[in-house]
Amino acid sequence: MTSSNGNSSLSERIVAAPLEGGGISRANLFEGSDAAASRATSYSMRSGDTFNGNLSPEGDADWVRISLGPGVYEITLDGRGNSPLYDPYLRLMDASGTQVRFDDDGGSGLGSRIVLSVTTASTYYIEAGSYGDYYSGAYSLGVAAVDPGEVLTMDEIGEQLTDGYWEYAGVSRRSFDVAQGGALNVNLAGLTGAGRRLADMALSAWEDVLGINFNRNPGGGTAHITFDDYDEGAYSTSQVFGGEIISSFVNVSTSWLSNFGTDFNTYSYQTYIHEIGHALGLGHAGDYNGAATYGVDNSYANDSWQASIMSYFSQVDNTTIDASYAFVMSAMMADIQAMQDLYGTTSIRTGNNVYGEQTNAGESYATIARLLRNTDTRDDITFTIFDQGGTDRLDLRMDGNNQRIDLAPGSISNAYGLRGNISIAEGTLIEDLLAGRGDDLIYGNWANNQIQGGNGNDMIRGLAGNDELYGNSGSDTLIGGAGNDIVRGGGGNDTIYDDNGADVLLGGDGNDIIRGSGGNDTIYGNSGSDTLLGGAGNDVYFVDAGDRINEGANGGIDTIRTDLLTRLGANLENLQLISNTALDGYGNSLANRMLGNDADNRLYGLSGGDVLFGYGGNDTLVGGSGRDRLVGGQGRDHLAGGGDNDIYEWRSGDVILEGVNGGIDIIRATSTVAISANVENLVMMGTSVMHGFGNDLNNRITGNFADNFINGNDGNDILTGRGGSDNFVFNDGRDIITDFRDDMDTIRIDNALWGGAPRTRAQLLADADVIGGNTVFNFGNGNTLTVNGVTDTAILMNDLIII
């Protein structure tokens, strides 16, 4: 390929270089007796060694000592053998045993990897463990010295494309004078049909990131870029004046197409994208031209097609990246950064777009989608997704290989049997994912992701944001991460974790393990024999047959909702019976809150200060020991508080069963009620006119704000009307009216107090005394009525009624 310097041409061609590199392991070591997880470990290794060990039982960890001199080292931890360690977790300690680094899933698959730069010779301890200390199995720990080179950012590689290469060539940067949304004329008349097809699609690939259109039919207008195929090889030249490209010429010969193919998944198509990049002002990704060898001609470590289509090095030419050989189908991340530098930031594709198999994102992405759907062609291409807004989806559902997908901007993913073949441009946020049918490892980003696994055994991590994760078929591991997430297991025996948000965690058809964390979570076991762990926070469990709840002490105020007969386990506070089936519910020693359904339930609070709600149906509520509150709800309910100070929320038709010496109890009622045997107190609720009757105990009766009728009956009662025009009845004992109001309230006095002989109100008042600011009527035989706050007996003349 060639590019120009002003009016003179500079020849340049892409030549593939052979793969070089490799290393030799110094020793293959094996664990005998269990390695200590401390500086007391008896095992050590050197750079170049491989240490093979085994973690057993679950939660085990091994430490290995190593001394390293100045340099850069790669430390890897992977499962091995027939019983490999699942999800290895790598920690690095300094000579004092203090952790200095850790990694999870940074290596191949679920393997872990740390790249360590050592400036001064030091001793370290490497810990081989598992994620969350949950797993056991065999592992392989390797340490090897590496030549890190210099890894450039995509912006830095972009600067090489726009400026660095041209400075190397002795000229300056260049670009067309065209604004965003503008157009450049192109002339494809000199190409064969096959060449025109490739060139046209390559132009579309650049349109998908540039925000500039290419006019393929300019009429009589002057062409900015002219294509031909008459000359040998592939190159581009440009006429440049003062940094402005006046015109460019692209040649890709017919023999080039004969050698490298005419389909889109070929080096010929990649060549057209490359040469158009030159025509638009991009140089090479390194200071080379015509031929280059990786390890000799590259000036930084990550110079490859994975970063830029303008590189001379394929993914396998570059020995420092982990990527499979694949032809490039789009501008890559550094190319996009460079073009934005030359032509400004585009605002294309700001709506809701789909990338991958069912794309709606434009012609070049549609070509990629057709190749991905075709199992004969899809596994040899790579591309970058560039998007500027909306809620977008990556669709990889037809892939049966094990995927590793990362939705973070600037990330690189593995799919369709390849490594490092799908990139997401920096600044591009993809919210949703349909993963494939293999055993996939998936990471979300900080957006509100919707991620759906396929048929394999997937691990999905939502990370930040309010995510929706769905494992689908297979035995999946789903980790919601930060935010308020909805996590669904689907089929298989799934393991579900959350973080500190208020999450909804749903098992599926298998025997699932669901672990909440610090937030207020809602957990559904669904089918299967599930293990549910809410963690801290106020959690709600939906439980069916076979489920087991492990709730720790001080784990918040938790609730079980179920359609089964249920006994609350340790550290569980609340129970709600759902469905319309007659069920029994049993509390525990905590202060339980128990709710029935619309059927005839029996709720037993047992010990603790419980609150029992019957709701519909004819329920039986038994508080047990502790200060309980019993609310029958609709229906004819039986309420039994037990042996402490209980509260009964009474409705008409309820029966209260209170034992002798069962505490000081309260009835709260919204309609006329007589205090049941062995119950002391009554509070009238609501706004309706009510009658309240005491019993032979010392009652405290309190009205509402309506016009109440209050009769303490026998015993020494305390009567309070509150608002309204109340009628108080006195017939026995030592009663007190606390809030009498003149000309509103009425006091009815039973003449049986003096044997029924006629007496007038004046006679009653004449016998009344004012004692301590209160009016006191003394009827003898220990029967007195005290009206608090009344200091002038005369005001009672019109308020007394003798009955």
Tab-separated table of N, CA and C in Angstrom, residues 463-467 480-485 499-503:
chain	number	residue	atom	x	y	z
A	463	LEU	N	-22.107	-5.546	37.499
A	463	LEU	CA	-21.316	-4.405	37.958
A	463	LEU	C	-22.250	-3.256	38.344
A	464	ALA	N	-21.851	-2.013	38.132
A	464	ALA	CA	-22.652	-0.875	38.583
A	464	ALA	C	-23.900	-0.722	37.714
A	465	GLY	N	-24.822	0.100	38.186
A	465	GLY	CA	-26.066	0.319	37.473
A	465	GLY	C	-27.181	-0.584	37.980
A	466	ASN	N	-28.406	-0.214	37.631
A	466	ASN	CA	-29.582	-1.015	37.989
A	466	ASN	C	-29.817	-2.021	36.875
A	467	ASP	N	-29.255	-3.204	37.028
A	467	ASP	CA	-29.175	-4.172	35.947
A	467	ASP	C	-30.280	-5.216	36.030
A	480	GLY	N	-25.099	-9.497	40.680
A	480	GLY	CA	-25.716	-8.231	40.298
A	480	GLY	C	-24.768	-7.056	40.367
A	481	GLY	N	-23.959	-6.981	41.417
A	481	GLY	CA	-23.066	-5.841	41.586
A	481	GLY	C	-23.792	-4.665	42.214
A	482	ALA	N	-23.184	-3.490	42.149
A	482	ALA	CA	-23.771	-2.295	42.736
A	482	ALA	C	-25.038	-1.912	41.972
A	483	GLY	N	-25.929	-1.192	42.650
A	483	GLY	CA	-27.187	-0.805	42.042
A	483	GLY	C	-28.323	-1.702	42.483
A	484	ASN	N	-29.536	-1.318	42.097
A	484	ASN	CA	-30.735	-2.091	42.411
A	484	ASN	C	-31.039	-3.004	41.230
A	485	ASP	N	-30.659	-4.262	41.346
A	485	ASP	CA	-30.672	-5.184	40.222
A	485	ASP	C	-31.838	-6.166	40.301
A	499	ASP	N	-25.156	-7.241	45.507
A	499	ASP	CA	-24.309	-6.346	46.281
A	499	ASP	C	-25.195	-5.599	47.265
A	500	ASN	N	-24.974	-4.333	47.489
A	500	ASN	CA	-25.661	-3.615	48.553
A	500	ASN	C	-26.931	-2.904	48.105
A	501	GLY	N	-27.388	-3.134	46.901
A	501	GLY	CA	-28.602	-2.488	46.450
A	501	GLY	C	-29.851	-3.198	46.939
A	502	ALA	N	-31.002	-2.613	46.614
A	502	ALA	CA	-32.293	-3.249	46.881
A	502	ALA	C	-32.628	-4.101	45.660
A	503	ASP	N	-32.208	-5.354	45.693
A	503	ASP	CA	-32.244	-6.213	44.524
A	503	ASP	C	-33.405	-7.204	44.578
